[in-house]
Every structure is written in structure tokens, then in C-alpha cells.
Amino acid sequence: MKKPKRPKFPKKPKSKSIEALERWARKCEEIKSEYSKKFSEWKKQDNRLKSLVLRGAKAKELKT
């Protein structure tokens, strides 16, 4: 499984209306939560991270 790409967030609206800003903030929050969900799923399935941690632990044991 490939690492998920960073999401593209919509630009901040030029209008100063509260409704537009709230819509923009809500969209950004949805995109952010969706990305974090995908990233955490990827992190669980990615074995490279686990092997790196194990290698680091073994290296520390050998040093001491």
C-alpha cells in the first residue's frame, strides 16, 4: 500500500461573511480527518516502519 498523498485544501474565501468562512473551515476539517484516517490505516499496514523500529532496537542492544 502506498503512502497517501497530502490533501489539497481549498483556498480561504475572499468574502468576509461568517457563513463562507464556516463552510470553508468545515470543508478543511473534513479533508483533514479523511486524510488522517487514511494515514493511520497506512501506518498500521506498512511493515517498513515496524522493521525499522526493530532494527533500531537491535542496534541499541549491540552498542551496550
mmCIF file of N, CA and C in Angstrom:
data_model
loop_
_atom_site.group_PDB
_atom_site.id
_atom_site.type_symbol
_atom_site.label_atom_id
_atom_site.label_comp_id
_atom_site.label_asym_id
_atom_site.label_seq_id
_atom_site.Cartn_x
_atom_site.Cartn_y
_atom_site.Cartn_z
ATOM 1 N N MET A 1 0.846 -1.189 0.000
ATOM 2 C CA MET A 1 0.000 0.000 0.000
ATOM 3 C C MET A 1 0.884 1.241 0.000
ATOM 4 N N LYS A 2 0.560 2.200 -0.873
ATOM 5 C CA LYS A 2 1.351 3.416 -0.969
ATOM 6 C C LYS A 2 0.913 4.424 0.092
ATOM 7 N N LYS A 3 1.862 5.248 0.471
ATOM 8 C CA LYS A 3 1.557 6.308 1.429
ATOM 9 C C LYS A 3 0.569 7.284 0.792
ATOM 10 N N PRO A 4 -0.484 7.667 1.496
ATOM 11 C CA PRO A 4 -1.462 8.598 0.911
ATOM 12 C C PRO A 4 -0.851 9.980 0.671
ATOM 13 N N LYS A 5 -1.251 10.602 -0.430
ATOM 14 C CA LYS A 5 -0.741 11.934 -0.754
ATOM 15 C C LYS A 5 -1.346 12.964 0.190
ATOM 16 N N ARG A 6 -0.595 14.025 0.396
ATOM 17 C CA ARG A 6 -1.115 15.110 1.234
ATOM 18 C C ARG A 6 -2.307 15.753 0.529
ATOM 19 N N PRO A 7 -3.347 16.066 1.267
ATOM 20 C CA PRO A 7 -4.553 16.628 0.639
ATOM 21 C C PRO A 7 -4.350 18.079 0.201
ATOM 22 N N LYS A 8 -5.130 18.464 -0.801
ATOM 23 C CA LYS A 8 -5.122 19.860 -1.241
ATOM 24 C C LYS A 8 -6.333 20.538 -0.608
ATOM 25 N N PHE A 9 -6.062 21.558 0.147
ATOM 26 C CA PHE A 9 -7.129 22.278 0.830
ATOM 27 C C PHE A 9 -7.638 23.420 -0.045
ATOM 28 N N PRO A 10 -8.932 23.732 0.065
ATOM 29 C CA PRO A 10 -9.468 24.859 -0.704
ATOM 30 C C PRO A 10 -8.910 26.177 -0.171
ATOM 31 N N LYS A 11 -8.814 27.157 -1.070
ATOM 32 C CA LYS A 11 -8.296 28.466 -0.665
ATOM 33 C C LYS A 11 -9.302 29.164 0.243
ATOM 34 N N LYS A 12 -8.775 29.996 1.107
ATOM 35 C CA LYS A 12 -9.629 30.753 2.021
ATOM 36 C C LYS A 12 -10.481 31.716 1.200
ATOM 37 N N PRO A 13 -11.776 31.793 1.508
ATOM 38 C CA PRO A 13 -12.643 32.676 0.717
ATOM 39 C C PRO A 13 -12.281 34.151 0.916
ATOM 40 N N LYS A 14 -12.427 34.922 -0.159
ATOM 41 C CA LYS A 14 -12.101 36.350 -0.086
ATOM 42 C C LYS A 14 -13.187 37.126 0.642
ATOM 43 N N SER A 15 -14.411 36.619 0.560
ATOM 44 C CA SER A 15 -15.504 37.322 1.236
ATOM 45 C C SER A 15 -15.353 37.154 2.745
ATOM 46 N N LYS A 16 -15.705 38.159 3.457
ATOM 47 C CA LYS A 16 -15.563 38.154 4.919
ATOM 48 C C LYS A 16 -16.806 37.637 5.637
ATOM 49 N N SER A 17 -17.767 37.101 4.874
ATOM 50 C CA SER A 17 -19.009 36.640 5.516
ATOM 51 C C SER A 17 -18.732 35.424 6.399
ATOM 52 N N ILE A 18 -19.384 35.387 7.524
ATOM 53 C CA ILE A 18 -19.183 34.331 8.515
ATOM 54 C C ILE A 18 -19.584 32.968 7.946
ATOM 55 N N GLU A 19 -20.678 32.942 7.153
ATOM 56 C CA GLU A 19 -21.150 31.675 6.591
ATOM 57 C C GLU A 19 -20.105 31.055 5.670
ATOM 58 N N ALA A 20 -19.497 31.889 4.826
ATOM 59 C CA ALA A 20 -18.489 31.389 3.889
ATOM 60 C C ALA A 20 -17.276 30.851 4.643
ATOM 61 N N LEU A 21 -16.862 31.559 5.670
ATOM 62 C CA LEU A 21 -15.714 31.104 6.465
ATOM 63 C C LEU A 21 -16.021 29.802 7.193
ATOM 64 N N GLU A 22 -17.255 29.674 7.698
ATOM 65 C CA GLU A 22 -17.639 28.440 8.384
ATOM 66 C C GLU A 22 -17.672 27.262 7.422
ATOM 67 N N ARG A 23 -18.205 27.486 6.200
ATOM 68 C CA ARG A 23 -18.222 26.423 5.186
ATOM 69 C C ARG A 23 -16.801 25.984 4.849
ATOM 70 N N TRP A 24 -15.927 26.963 4.667
ATOM 71 C CA TRP A 24 -14.527 26.693 4.334
ATOM 72 C C TRP A 24 -13.852 25.888 5.453
ATOM 73 N N ALA A 25 -14.082 26.293 6.689
ATOM 74 C CA ALA A 25 -13.480 25.604 7.838
ATOM 75 C C ALA A 25 -14.003 24.169 7.934
ATOM 76 N N ARG A 26 -15.293 23.976 7.688
ATOM 77 C CA ARG A 26 -15.895 22.645 7.735
ATOM 78 C C ARG A 26 -15.291 21.732 6.662
ATOM 79 N N LYS A 27 -15.132 22.280 5.431
ATOM 80 C CA LYS A 27 -14.538 21.500 4.344
ATOM 81 C C LYS A 27 -13.108 21.095 4.687
ATOM 82 N N CYS A 28 -12.349 22.039 5.207
ATOM 83 C CA CYS A 28 -10.959 21.755 5.576
ATOM 84 C C CYS A 28 -10.893 20.683 6.654
ATOM 85 N N GLU A 29 -11.771 20.768 7.619
ATOM 86 C CA GLU A 29 -11.802 19.794 8.715
ATOM 87 C C GLU A 29 -12.147 18.399 8.195
ATOM 88 N N GLU A 30 -13.104 18.316 7.259
ATOM 89 C CA GLU A 30 -13.471 17.020 6.671
ATOM 90 C C GLU A 30 -12.296 16.411 5.915
ATOM 91 N N ILE A 31 -11.628 17.228 5.116
ATOM 92 C CA ILE A 31 -10.485 16.752 4.333
ATOM 93 C C ILE A 31 -9.382 16.274 5.262
ATOM 94 N N LYS A 32 -9.138 17.046 6.317
ATOM 95 C CA LYS A 32 -8.079 16.710 7.271
ATOM 96 C C LYS A 32 -8.376 15.393 7.986
ATOM 97 N N SER A 33 -9.622 15.200 8.429
ATOM 98 C CA SER A 33 -9.970 13.975 9.147
ATOM 99 C C SER A 33 -9.906 12.764 8.216
ATOM 100 N N GLU A 34 -10.322 12.947 6.957
ATOM 101 C CA GLU A 34 -10.261 11.859 5.988
ATOM 102 C C GLU A 34 -8.807 11.443 5.738
ATOM 103 N N TYR A 35 -7.927 12.433 5.598
ATOM 104 C CA TYR A 35 -6.512 12.143 5.364
ATOM 105 C C TYR A 35 -5.895 11.446 6.573
ATOM 106 N N SER A 36 -6.200 11.911 7.773
ATOM 107 C CA SER A 36 -5.608 11.310 8.971
ATOM 108 C C SER A 36 -6.076 9.867 9.134
ATOM 109 N N LYS A 37 -7.331 9.590 8.732
ATOM 110 C CA LYS A 37 -7.851 8.232 8.781
ATOM 111 C C LYS A 37 -7.073 7.334 7.815
ATOM 112 N N LYS A 38 -6.874 7.818 6.582
ATOM 113 C CA LYS A 38 -6.128 7.049 5.582
ATOM 114 C C LYS A 38 -4.685 6.851 6.028
ATOM 115 N N PHE A 39 -4.077 7.897 6.614
ATOM 116 C CA PHE A 39 -2.680 7.822 7.026
ATOM 117 C C PHE A 39 -2.495 6.813 8.154
ATOM 118 N N SER A 40 -3.404 6.823 9.124
ATOM 119 C CA SER A 40 -3.276 5.883 10.236
ATOM 120 C C SER A 40 -3.475 4.447 9.751
ATOM 121 N N GLU A 41 -4.383 4.266 8.779
ATOM 122 C CA GLU A 41 -4.594 2.944 8.190
ATOM 123 C C GLU A 41 -3.323 2.474 7.482
ATOM 124 N N TRP A 42 -2.706 3.382 6.731
ATOM 125 C CA TRP A 42 -1.467 3.066 6.019
ATOM 126 C C TRP A 42 -0.355 2.720 7.007
ATOM 127 N N LYS A 43 -0.289 3.477 8.079
ATOM 128 C CA LYS A 43 0.759 3.269 9.076
ATOM 129 C C LYS A 43 0.652 1.888 9.717
ATOM 130 N N LYS A 44 -0.568 1.427 9.956
ATOM 131 C CA LYS A 44 -0.778 0.107 10.541
ATOM 132 C C LYS A 44 -0.325 -0.991 9.584
ATOM 133 N N GLN A 45 -0.587 -0.798 8.279
ATOM 134 C CA GLN A 45 -0.289 -1.835 7.301
ATOM 135 C C GLN A 45 1.156 -1.795 6.803
ATOM 136 N N ASP A 46 1.840 -0.691 7.013
ATOM 137 C CA ASP A 46 3.192 -0.544 6.469
ATOM 138 C C ASP A 46 4.194 -1.272 7.355
ATOM 139 N N ASN A 47 4.789 -2.313 6.831
ATOM 140 C CA ASN A 47 5.739 -3.120 7.600
ATOM 141 C C ASN A 47 7.117 -2.492 7.680
ATOM 142 N N ARG A 48 7.411 -1.553 6.790
ATOM 143 C CA ARG A 48 8.735 -0.918 6.812
ATOM 144 C C ARG A 48 8.987 -0.208 8.137
ATOM 145 N N LEU A 49 7.955 0.447 8.650
ATOM 146 C CA LEU A 49 8.119 1.173 9.909
ATOM 147 C C LEU A 49 8.440 0.213 11.041
ATOM 148 N N LYS A 50 7.743 -0.933 11.056
ATOM 149 C CA LYS A 50 7.982 -1.922 12.104
ATOM 150 C C LYS A 50 9.398 -2.465 12.022
ATOM 151 N N SER A 51 9.850 -2.767 10.787
ATOM 152 C CA SER A 51 11.191 -3.329 10.633
ATOM 153 C C SER A 51 12.261 -2.311 11.019
ATOM 154 N N LEU A 52 12.027 -1.042 10.718
ATOM 155 C CA LEU A 52 12.992 -0.007 11.104
ATOM 156 C C LEU A 52 13.099 0.106 12.616
ATOM 157 N N VAL A 53 11.975 0.024 13.291
ATOM 158 C CA VAL A 53 11.966 0.102 14.757
ATOM 159 C C VAL A 53 12.716 -1.093 15.340
ATOM 160 N N LEU A 54 12.464 -2.279 14.783
ATOM 161 C CA LEU A 54 13.140 -3.478 15.272
ATOM 162 C C LEU A 54 14.639 -3.402 15.033
ATOM 163 N N ARG A 55 15.030 -2.914 13.854
ATOM 164 C CA ARG A 55 16.461 -2.778 13.555
ATOM 165 C C ARG A 55 17.136 -1.806 14.514
ATOM 166 N N GLY A 56 16.443 -0.704 14.817
ATOM 167 C CA GLY A 56 16.976 0.281 15.747
ATOM 168 C C GLY A 56 17.143 -0.299 17.138
ATOM 169 N N ALA A 57 16.191 -1.113 17.561
ATOM 170 C CA ALA A 57 16.260 -1.739 18.883
ATOM 171 C C ALA A 57 17.433 -2.713 18.932
ATOM 172 N N LYS A 58 17.631 -3.469 17.857
ATOM 173 C CA LYS A 58 18.747 -4.421 17.820
ATOM 174 C C LYS A 58 20.078 -3.690 17.852
ATOM 175 N N ALA A 59 20.170 -2.574 17.129
ATOM 176 C CA ALA A 59 21.408 -1.793 17.110
ATOM 177 C C ALA A 59 21.732 -1.254 18.496
ATOM 178 N N LYS A 60 20.722 -0.819 19.216
ATOM 179 C CA LYS A 60 20.941 -0.299 20.570
ATOM 180 C C LYS A 60 21.456 -1.402 21.492
ATOM 181 N N GLU A 61 20.893 -2.612 21.334
ATOM 182 C CA GLU A 61 21.333 -3.741 22.168
ATOM 183 C C GLU A 61 22.800 -4.078 21.894
ATOM 184 N N LEU A 62 23.188 -4.031 20.625
ATOM 185 C CA LEU A 62 24.573 -4.361 20.264
ATOM 186 C C LEU A 62 25.555 -3.323 20.801
ATOM 187 N N LYS A 63 25.150 -2.059 20.834
ATOM 188 C CA LYS A 63 26.036 -0.995 21.325
ATOM 189 C C LYS A 63 26.326 -1.132 22.808
ATOM 190 N N THR A 64 25.326 -1.519 23.561
ATOM 191 C CA THR A 64 25.502 -1.580 25.029
ATOM 192 C C THR A 64 26.062 -2.884 25.488
#
